[in-house]
């Protein structure tokens, strides 16, 4: 694997691994008191493809697809299993090499081109990573390069540090309850799993599911580090996948466009978040991460 690509400004330091699924390997922010803090859980050296670190794009779908199979336009799509579990996870972009399409001061554009394989729809997707004076901005843009409509979904999969006092705050309307294979079983009010408090205590919560009806804003606070992080996602990223493994030292708050197994659920309901892109059509969204000091 080639050396990571570095991006650095006065307030931010990033390490990127384009060949490893277009992944951000590390992201640090300089606190006003001079400390450099990890905003993203850094990958360990040597870079070995550790799934539970860094931040990577999700394409052409988020989370799990039941047994890697679904039917679209009268055709059955079957994707090979890509993790030890029984279902295909996170699409395929996170396991394919990306290339550097453009680079400038504080800015890199990573690109992935898909010609068609078990996922028979050719498409292209770019990830523009930009360091602004006070924030990190990531834009995802997908384009259907095929001659037929393509079902599609995307998002971002960041791993955040989890400390004993870490909280996650977000406004969500509903939640997908899941079975032992983390597959959705029913949609219920968010309070059933989030609880009545707006701030979720990460260390004392065990979640691995998608929340729907998200307004696109979330706030992480690390009181023991004196820092916080505001995350804002534009449409169509209106689902928030929350993964809080107890005692792991990290958690995920993933802005995504659809719920788990959305391609299959879409056969019976219209609230999964799936997009169908006509030939030549694009889907674009952005996520900004703005760190701040706690008073």
PDB file of C-alpha atoms in Angstrom, residues 67-273:
ATOM      1  CA  UNK A  67     -27.899 -12.216   1.909  1.00  0.00           C
ATOM      2  CA  UNK A  68     -26.641  -9.777  -0.719  1.00  0.00           C
ATOM      3  CA  UNK A  69     -29.786 -10.245  -2.804  1.00  0.00           C
ATOM      4  CA  UNK A  70     -32.677  -8.141  -4.043  1.00  0.00           C
ATOM      5  CA  UNK A  71     -34.866  -7.768  -7.122  1.00  0.00           C
ATOM      6  CA  UNK A  72     -34.975  -4.608  -9.219  1.00  0.00           C
ATOM      7  CA  UNK A  73     -36.748  -4.079 -12.522  1.00  0.00           C
ATOM      8  CA  UNK A  74     -37.629  -7.761 -12.703  1.00  0.00           C
ATOM      9  CA  UNK A  75     -33.985  -8.832 -12.359  1.00  0.00           C
ATOM     10  CA  UNK A  76     -32.411 -10.525  -9.351  1.00  0.00           C
ATOM     11  CA  UNK A  77     -29.172  -8.951  -8.147  1.00  0.00           C
ATOM     12  CA  UNK A  78     -26.823 -11.201  -6.159  1.00  0.00           C
ATOM     13  CA  UNK A  79     -23.671  -9.772  -4.594  1.00  0.00           C
ATOM     14  CA  UNK A  80     -20.915 -11.894  -3.008  1.00  0.00           C
ATOM     15  CA  UNK A  81     -20.640 -11.885   0.762  1.00  0.00           C
ATOM     16  CA  UNK A  82     -17.935  -9.420   1.840  1.00  0.00           C
ATOM     17  CA  UNK A  83     -17.786  -9.908   5.626  1.00  0.00           C
ATOM     18  CA  UNK A  84     -17.895 -12.962   7.939  1.00  0.00           C
ATOM     19  CA  UNK A  85     -21.611 -12.462   8.569  1.00  0.00           C
ATOM     20  CA  UNK A  86     -24.433 -13.809   6.402  1.00  0.00           C
ATOM     21  CA  UNK A  87     -25.239 -10.480   4.738  1.00  0.00           C
ATOM     22  CA  UNK A  88     -23.414  -8.095   2.424  1.00  0.00           C
ATOM     23  CA  UNK A  89     -22.358  -4.976   4.315  1.00  0.00           C
ATOM     24  CA  UNK A  90     -21.710  -1.348   3.330  1.00  0.00           C
ATOM     25  CA  UNK A  91     -21.821  -1.898  -0.435  1.00  0.00           C
ATOM     26  CA  UNK A  92     -18.473  -2.345  -2.156  1.00  0.00           C
ATOM     27  CA  UNK A  93     -16.798   1.087  -2.371  1.00  0.00           C
ATOM     28  CA  UNK A  94     -15.152   0.707   1.038  1.00  0.00           C
ATOM     29  CA  UNK A  95     -13.286  -2.389  -0.212  1.00  0.00           C
ATOM     30  CA  UNK A  96     -12.207  -1.029  -3.611  1.00  0.00           C
ATOM     31  CA  UNK A  97      -9.290   1.280  -4.449  1.00  0.00           C
ATOM     32  CA  UNK A  98     -10.060   4.924  -5.116  1.00  0.00           C
ATOM     33  CA  UNK A  99      -7.833   7.294  -7.072  1.00  0.00           C
ATOM     34  CA  UNK A 100      -6.849  10.926  -6.600  1.00  0.00           C
ATOM     35  CA  UNK A 101      -8.799  12.865  -9.233  1.00  0.00           C
ATOM     36  CA  UNK A 102      -7.695  16.351  -8.128  1.00  0.00           C
ATOM     37  CA  UNK A 103      -5.622  17.946  -5.413  1.00  0.00           C
ATOM     38  CA  UNK A 104      -5.019  21.459  -4.165  1.00  0.00           C
ATOM     39  CA  UNK A 105      -4.236  23.325  -0.925  1.00  0.00           C
ATOM     40  CA  UNK A 106      -6.378  21.759   1.789  1.00  0.00           C
ATOM     41  CA  UNK A 107      -8.435  19.821  -0.738  1.00  0.00           C
ATOM     42  CA  UNK A 108      -8.443  16.363  -2.331  1.00  0.00           C
ATOM     43  CA  UNK A 109     -10.950  14.754  -4.683  1.00  0.00           C
ATOM     44  CA  UNK A 110     -11.051  10.948  -4.554  1.00  0.00           C
ATOM     45  CA  UNK A 111     -12.842   8.979  -7.263  1.00  0.00           C
ATOM     46  CA  UNK A 112     -14.140   5.463  -7.774  1.00  0.00           C
ATOM     47  CA  UNK A 113     -15.368   4.174 -11.136  1.00  0.00           C
ATOM     48  CA  UNK A 114     -17.529   1.066 -11.264  1.00  0.00           C
ATOM     49  CA  UNK A 115     -17.769  -0.678 -14.627  1.00  0.00           C
ATOM     50  CA  UNK A 116     -20.308  -3.272 -13.506  1.00  0.00           C
ATOM     51  CA  UNK A 117     -19.907  -6.765 -12.055  1.00  0.00           C
ATOM     52  CA  UNK A 118     -22.221  -8.534  -9.617  1.00  0.00           C
ATOM     53  CA  UNK A 119     -23.492  -4.995  -9.100  1.00  0.00           C
ATOM     54  CA  UNK A 120     -24.494  -4.659 -12.770  1.00  0.00           C
ATOM     55  CA  UNK A 121     -24.956  -0.897 -12.838  1.00  0.00           C
ATOM     56  CA  UNK A 122     -21.993   1.194 -14.035  1.00  0.00           C
ATOM     57  CA  UNK A 123     -21.544   4.402 -12.064  1.00  0.00           C
ATOM     58  CA  UNK A 124     -18.957   6.852 -10.833  1.00  0.00           C
ATOM     59  CA  UNK A 125     -18.657   8.468  -7.425  1.00  0.00           C
ATOM     60  CA  UNK A 126     -16.386  11.178  -6.057  1.00  0.00           C
ATOM     61  CA  UNK A 127     -15.541  12.157  -2.509  1.00  0.00           C
ATOM     62  CA  UNK A 128     -14.322  15.739  -2.165  1.00  0.00           C
ATOM     63  CA  UNK A 129     -12.509  16.278   1.120  1.00  0.00           C
ATOM     64  CA  UNK A 130     -11.884  19.909   1.994  1.00  0.00           C
ATOM     65  CA  UNK A 131     -10.350  21.611   5.027  1.00  0.00           C
ATOM     66  CA  UNK A 132     -11.982  24.965   5.715  1.00  0.00           C
ATOM     67  CA  UNK A 133     -10.770  27.346   8.450  1.00  0.00           C
ATOM     68  CA  UNK A 134     -13.167  25.965  11.055  1.00  0.00           C
ATOM     69  CA  UNK A 135     -14.453  22.671   9.658  1.00  0.00           C
ATOM     70  CA  UNK A 136     -13.968  19.581   7.551  1.00  0.00           C
ATOM     71  CA  UNK A 137     -16.307  19.309   4.580  1.00  0.00           C
ATOM     72  CA  UNK A 138     -16.935  16.092   2.649  1.00  0.00           C
ATOM     73  CA  UNK A 139     -19.030  16.027  -0.504  1.00  0.00           C
ATOM     74  CA  UNK A 140     -20.282  12.792  -2.046  1.00  0.00           C
ATOM     75  CA  UNK A 141     -21.411  12.850  -5.672  1.00  0.00           C
ATOM     76  CA  UNK A 142     -22.605   9.771  -7.576  1.00  0.00           C
ATOM     77  CA  UNK A 143     -23.438   9.600 -11.292  1.00  0.00           C
ATOM     78  CA  UNK A 144     -25.325   6.820 -13.087  1.00  0.00           C
ATOM     79  CA  UNK A 145     -23.170   6.058 -16.143  1.00  0.00           C
ATOM     80  CA  UNK A 146     -25.404   3.238 -17.366  1.00  0.00           C
ATOM     81  CA  UNK A 147     -28.234   3.070 -19.871  1.00  0.00           C
ATOM     82  CA  UNK A 148     -30.876   1.980 -17.350  1.00  0.00           C
ATOM     83  CA  UNK A 149     -32.186   3.231 -14.002  1.00  0.00           C
ATOM     84  CA  UNK A 150     -30.017   2.336 -10.999  1.00  0.00           C
ATOM     85  CA  UNK A 151     -31.167   1.847  -7.396  1.00  0.00           C
ATOM     86  CA  UNK A 152     -28.747   3.679  -5.165  1.00  0.00           C
ATOM     87  CA  UNK A 153     -27.892   4.882  -1.705  1.00  0.00           C
ATOM     88  CA  UNK A 154     -24.806   6.336  -0.067  1.00  0.00           C
ATOM     89  CA  UNK A 155     -23.446   7.818   3.124  1.00  0.00           C
ATOM     90  CA  UNK A 156     -20.443   8.176   5.371  1.00  0.00           C
ATOM     91  CA  UNK A 157     -19.128   5.777   8.022  1.00  0.00           C
ATOM     92  CA  UNK A 158     -17.038   7.658  10.610  1.00  0.00           C
ATOM     93  CA  UNK A 159     -15.696   6.036  13.775  1.00  0.00           C
ATOM     94  CA  UNK A 160     -15.570   8.551  16.609  1.00  0.00           C
ATOM     95  CA  UNK A 161     -13.604   8.191  19.866  1.00  0.00           C
ATOM     96  CA  UNK A 162     -15.757   7.128  22.806  1.00  0.00           C
ATOM     97  CA  UNK A 163     -14.798   8.199  26.319  1.00  0.00           C
ATOM     98  CA  UNK A 164     -16.679   7.548  29.578  1.00  0.00           C
ATOM     99  CA  UNK A 165     -18.455  10.906  29.304  1.00  0.00           C
ATOM    100  CA  UNK A 166     -19.146  11.036  25.555  1.00  0.00           C
ATOM    101  CA  UNK A 167     -22.657  12.014  24.483  1.00  0.00           C
ATOM    102  CA  UNK A 168     -24.442  12.085  21.132  1.00  0.00           C
ATOM    103  CA  UNK A 169     -27.308  14.493  20.555  1.00  0.00           C
ATOM    104  CA  UNK A 170     -29.628  14.308  17.536  1.00  0.00           C
ATOM    105  CA  UNK A 171     -33.271  14.796  16.610  1.00  0.00           C
ATOM    106  CA  UNK A 172     -34.751  11.627  15.124  1.00  0.00           C
ATOM    107  CA  UNK A 173     -38.359  10.538  14.691  1.00  0.00           C
ATOM    108  CA  UNK A 174     -38.295   6.743  14.419  1.00  0.00           C
ATOM    109  CA  UNK A 175     -36.052   3.721  14.776  1.00  0.00           C
ATOM    110  CA  UNK A 176     -35.714   0.344  13.103  1.00  0.00           C
ATOM    111  CA  UNK A 177     -35.721  -2.455  15.654  1.00  0.00           C
ATOM    112  CA  UNK A 178     -33.401  -5.273  14.580  1.00  0.00           C
ATOM    113  CA  UNK A 179     -32.989  -9.003  15.112  1.00  0.00           C
ATOM    114  CA  UNK A 180     -29.887 -10.952  16.189  1.00  0.00           C
ATOM    115  CA  UNK A 181     -28.409 -10.509  12.693  1.00  0.00           C
ATOM    116  CA  UNK A 182     -28.869  -6.716  12.916  1.00  0.00           C
ATOM    117  CA  UNK A 183     -31.568  -6.846  10.249  1.00  0.00           C
ATOM    118  CA  UNK A 184     -34.653  -4.591  10.540  1.00  0.00           C
ATOM    119  CA  UNK A 185     -37.860  -6.091  11.897  1.00  0.00           C
ATOM    120  CA  UNK A 186     -40.168  -3.138  12.552  1.00  0.00           C
ATOM    121  CA  UNK A 187     -40.232   0.660  12.628  1.00  0.00           C
ATOM    122  CA  UNK A 188     -41.164   2.312  15.900  1.00  0.00           C
ATOM    123  CA  UNK A 189     -40.910   5.666  17.679  1.00  0.00           C
ATOM    124  CA  UNK A 190     -37.291   6.719  18.275  1.00  0.00           C
ATOM    125  CA  UNK A 191     -37.895   7.107  22.005  1.00  0.00           C
ATOM    126  CA  UNK A 192     -38.193   3.309  22.287  1.00  0.00           C
ATOM    127  CA  UNK A 193     -34.422   2.965  21.888  1.00  0.00           C
ATOM    128  CA  UNK A 194     -33.076   6.524  22.173  1.00  0.00           C
ATOM    129  CA  UNK A 195     -34.871   7.243  25.409  1.00  0.00           C
ATOM    130  CA  UNK A 196     -36.472  10.475  26.568  1.00  0.00           C
ATOM    131  CA  UNK A 197     -33.268  12.502  26.921  1.00  0.00           C
ATOM    132  CA  UNK A 198     -31.964  14.378  23.885  1.00  0.00           C
ATOM    133  CA  UNK A 199     -28.368  13.438  24.702  1.00  0.00           C
ATOM    134  CA  UNK A 200     -27.491   9.775  24.395  1.00  0.00           C
ATOM    135  CA  UNK A 201     -24.810   8.548  26.831  1.00  0.00           C
ATOM    136  CA  UNK A 202     -22.577   6.568  24.492  1.00  0.00           C
ATOM    137  CA  UNK A 203     -20.710   4.524  27.131  1.00  0.00           C
ATOM    138  CA  UNK A 204     -23.897   3.170  28.723  1.00  0.00           C
ATOM    139  CA  UNK A 205     -25.844   2.489  25.525  1.00  0.00           C
ATOM    140  CA  UNK A 206     -25.725  -0.536  23.217  1.00  0.00           C
ATOM    141  CA  UNK A 207     -27.145   0.254  19.782  1.00  0.00           C
ATOM    142  CA  UNK A 208     -26.587  -0.958  16.238  1.00  0.00           C
ATOM    143  CA  UNK A 209     -29.461   0.302  14.148  1.00  0.00           C
ATOM    144  CA  UNK A 210     -30.786   3.019  11.846  1.00  0.00           C
ATOM    145  CA  UNK A 211     -32.849   5.971  13.013  1.00  0.00           C
ATOM    146  CA  UNK A 212     -35.168   7.607  10.481  1.00  0.00           C
ATOM    147  CA  UNK A 213     -36.634  11.084  10.268  1.00  0.00           C
ATOM    148  CA  UNK A 214     -33.282  12.664  11.157  1.00  0.00           C
ATOM    149  CA  UNK A 215     -33.082  16.422  10.602  1.00  0.00           C
ATOM    150  CA  UNK A 216     -29.454  16.238   9.461  1.00  0.00           C
ATOM    151  CA  UNK A 217     -27.820  17.690  12.580  1.00  0.00           C
ATOM    152  CA  UNK A 218     -25.955  15.911  15.383  1.00  0.00           C
ATOM    153  CA  UNK A 219     -23.635  17.015  18.162  1.00  0.00           C
ATOM    154  CA  UNK A 220     -20.961  14.950  19.880  1.00  0.00           C
ATOM    155  CA  UNK A 221     -19.492  16.106  23.188  1.00  0.00           C
ATOM    156  CA  UNK A 222     -16.361  14.844  24.917  1.00  0.00           C
ATOM    157  CA  UNK A 223     -16.537  16.648  28.296  1.00  0.00           C
ATOM    158  CA  UNK A 224     -13.441  14.836  29.578  1.00  0.00           C
ATOM    159  CA  UNK A 225     -11.505  16.311  26.629  1.00  0.00           C
ATOM    160  CA  UNK A 226     -13.145  19.730  26.714  1.00  0.00           C
ATOM    161  CA  UNK A 227     -14.298  19.442  23.110  1.00  0.00           C
ATOM    162  CA  UNK A 228     -17.302  18.805  20.926  1.00  0.00           C
ATOM    163  CA  UNK A 229     -18.147  18.231  17.282  1.00  0.00           C
ATOM    164  CA  UNK A 230     -21.105  19.418  15.236  1.00  0.00           C
ATOM    165  CA  UNK A 231     -22.083  17.260  12.261  1.00  0.00           C
ATOM    166  CA  UNK A 232     -24.426  18.634   9.602  1.00  0.00           C
ATOM    167  CA  UNK A 233     -25.540  16.571   6.605  1.00  0.00           C
ATOM    168  CA  UNK A 234     -27.558  17.784   3.623  1.00  0.00           C
ATOM    169  CA  UNK A 235     -30.373  15.875   1.944  1.00  0.00           C
ATOM    170  CA  UNK A 236     -30.889  13.064   1.107  1.00  0.00           C
ATOM    171  CA  UNK A 237     -28.920  11.937   4.177  1.00  0.00           C
ATOM    172  CA  UNK A 238     -31.905  11.705   6.497  1.00  0.00           C
ATOM    173  CA  UNK A 239     -31.121   8.416   8.254  1.00  0.00           C
ATOM    174  CA  UNK A 240     -28.628   8.152  11.095  1.00  0.00           C
ATOM    175  CA  UNK A 241     -27.050   4.772  11.836  1.00  0.00           C
ATOM    176  CA  UNK A 242     -25.883   4.626  15.459  1.00  0.00           C
ATOM    177  CA  UNK A 243     -23.421   1.949  16.560  1.00  0.00           C
ATOM    178  CA  UNK A 244     -22.305   2.018  20.205  1.00  0.00           C
ATOM    179  CA  UNK A 245     -20.425  -1.184  21.104  1.00  0.00           C
ATOM    180  CA  UNK A 246     -20.016  -1.246  24.905  1.00  0.00           C
ATOM    181  CA  UNK A 247     -16.444  -0.782  26.088  1.00  0.00           C
ATOM    182  CA  UNK A 248     -14.988  -0.501  22.586  1.00  0.00           C
ATOM    183  CA  UNK A 249     -13.531   2.996  22.889  1.00  0.00           C
ATOM    184  CA  UNK A 250     -15.295   4.108  19.721  1.00  0.00           C
ATOM    185  CA  UNK A 251     -18.786   4.564  18.305  1.00  0.00           C
ATOM    186  CA  UNK A 252     -20.416   5.479  15.007  1.00  0.00           C
ATOM    187  CA  UNK A 253     -22.961   8.086  13.995  1.00  0.00           C
ATOM    188  CA  UNK A 254     -23.342   7.530  10.257  1.00  0.00           C
ATOM    189  CA  UNK A 255     -25.234   9.963   8.019  1.00  0.00           C
ATOM    190  CA  UNK A 256     -26.821   7.820   5.306  1.00  0.00           C
ATOM    191  CA  UNK A 257     -29.565   8.130   2.720  1.00  0.00           C
ATOM    192  CA  UNK A 258     -31.614   5.048   3.584  1.00  0.00           C
ATOM    193  CA  UNK A 259     -32.383   2.376   6.141  1.00  0.00           C
ATOM    194  CA  UNK A 260     -30.830  -1.059   6.454  1.00  0.00           C
ATOM    195  CA  UNK A 261     -31.844  -3.580   3.731  1.00  0.00           C
ATOM    196  CA  UNK A 262     -33.696  -0.780   1.978  1.00  0.00           C
ATOM    197  CA  UNK A 263     -33.579  -2.404  -1.484  1.00  0.00           C
ATOM    198  CA  UNK A 264     -35.651  -5.327  -0.222  1.00  0.00           C
ATOM    199  CA  UNK A 265     -37.941  -3.325   2.059  1.00  0.00           C
ATOM    200  CA  UNK A 266     -38.706  -0.932  -0.809  1.00  0.00           C
ATOM    201  CA  UNK A 267     -40.752  -3.688  -2.458  1.00  0.00           C
ATOM    202  CA  UNK A 268     -43.411  -3.207   0.225  1.00  0.00           C
ATOM    203  CA  UNK A 269     -42.975   0.369   1.520  1.00  0.00           C
ATOM    204  CA  UNK A 270     -42.040   3.837   0.296  1.00  0.00           C
ATOM    205  CA  UNK A 271     -40.168   5.236   3.310  1.00  0.00           C
ATOM    206  CA  UNK A 272     -36.839   3.403   2.997  1.00  0.00           C
ATOM    207  CA  UNK A 273     -34.928   6.342   1.492  1.00  0.00           C
TER     208      UNK A 273
END
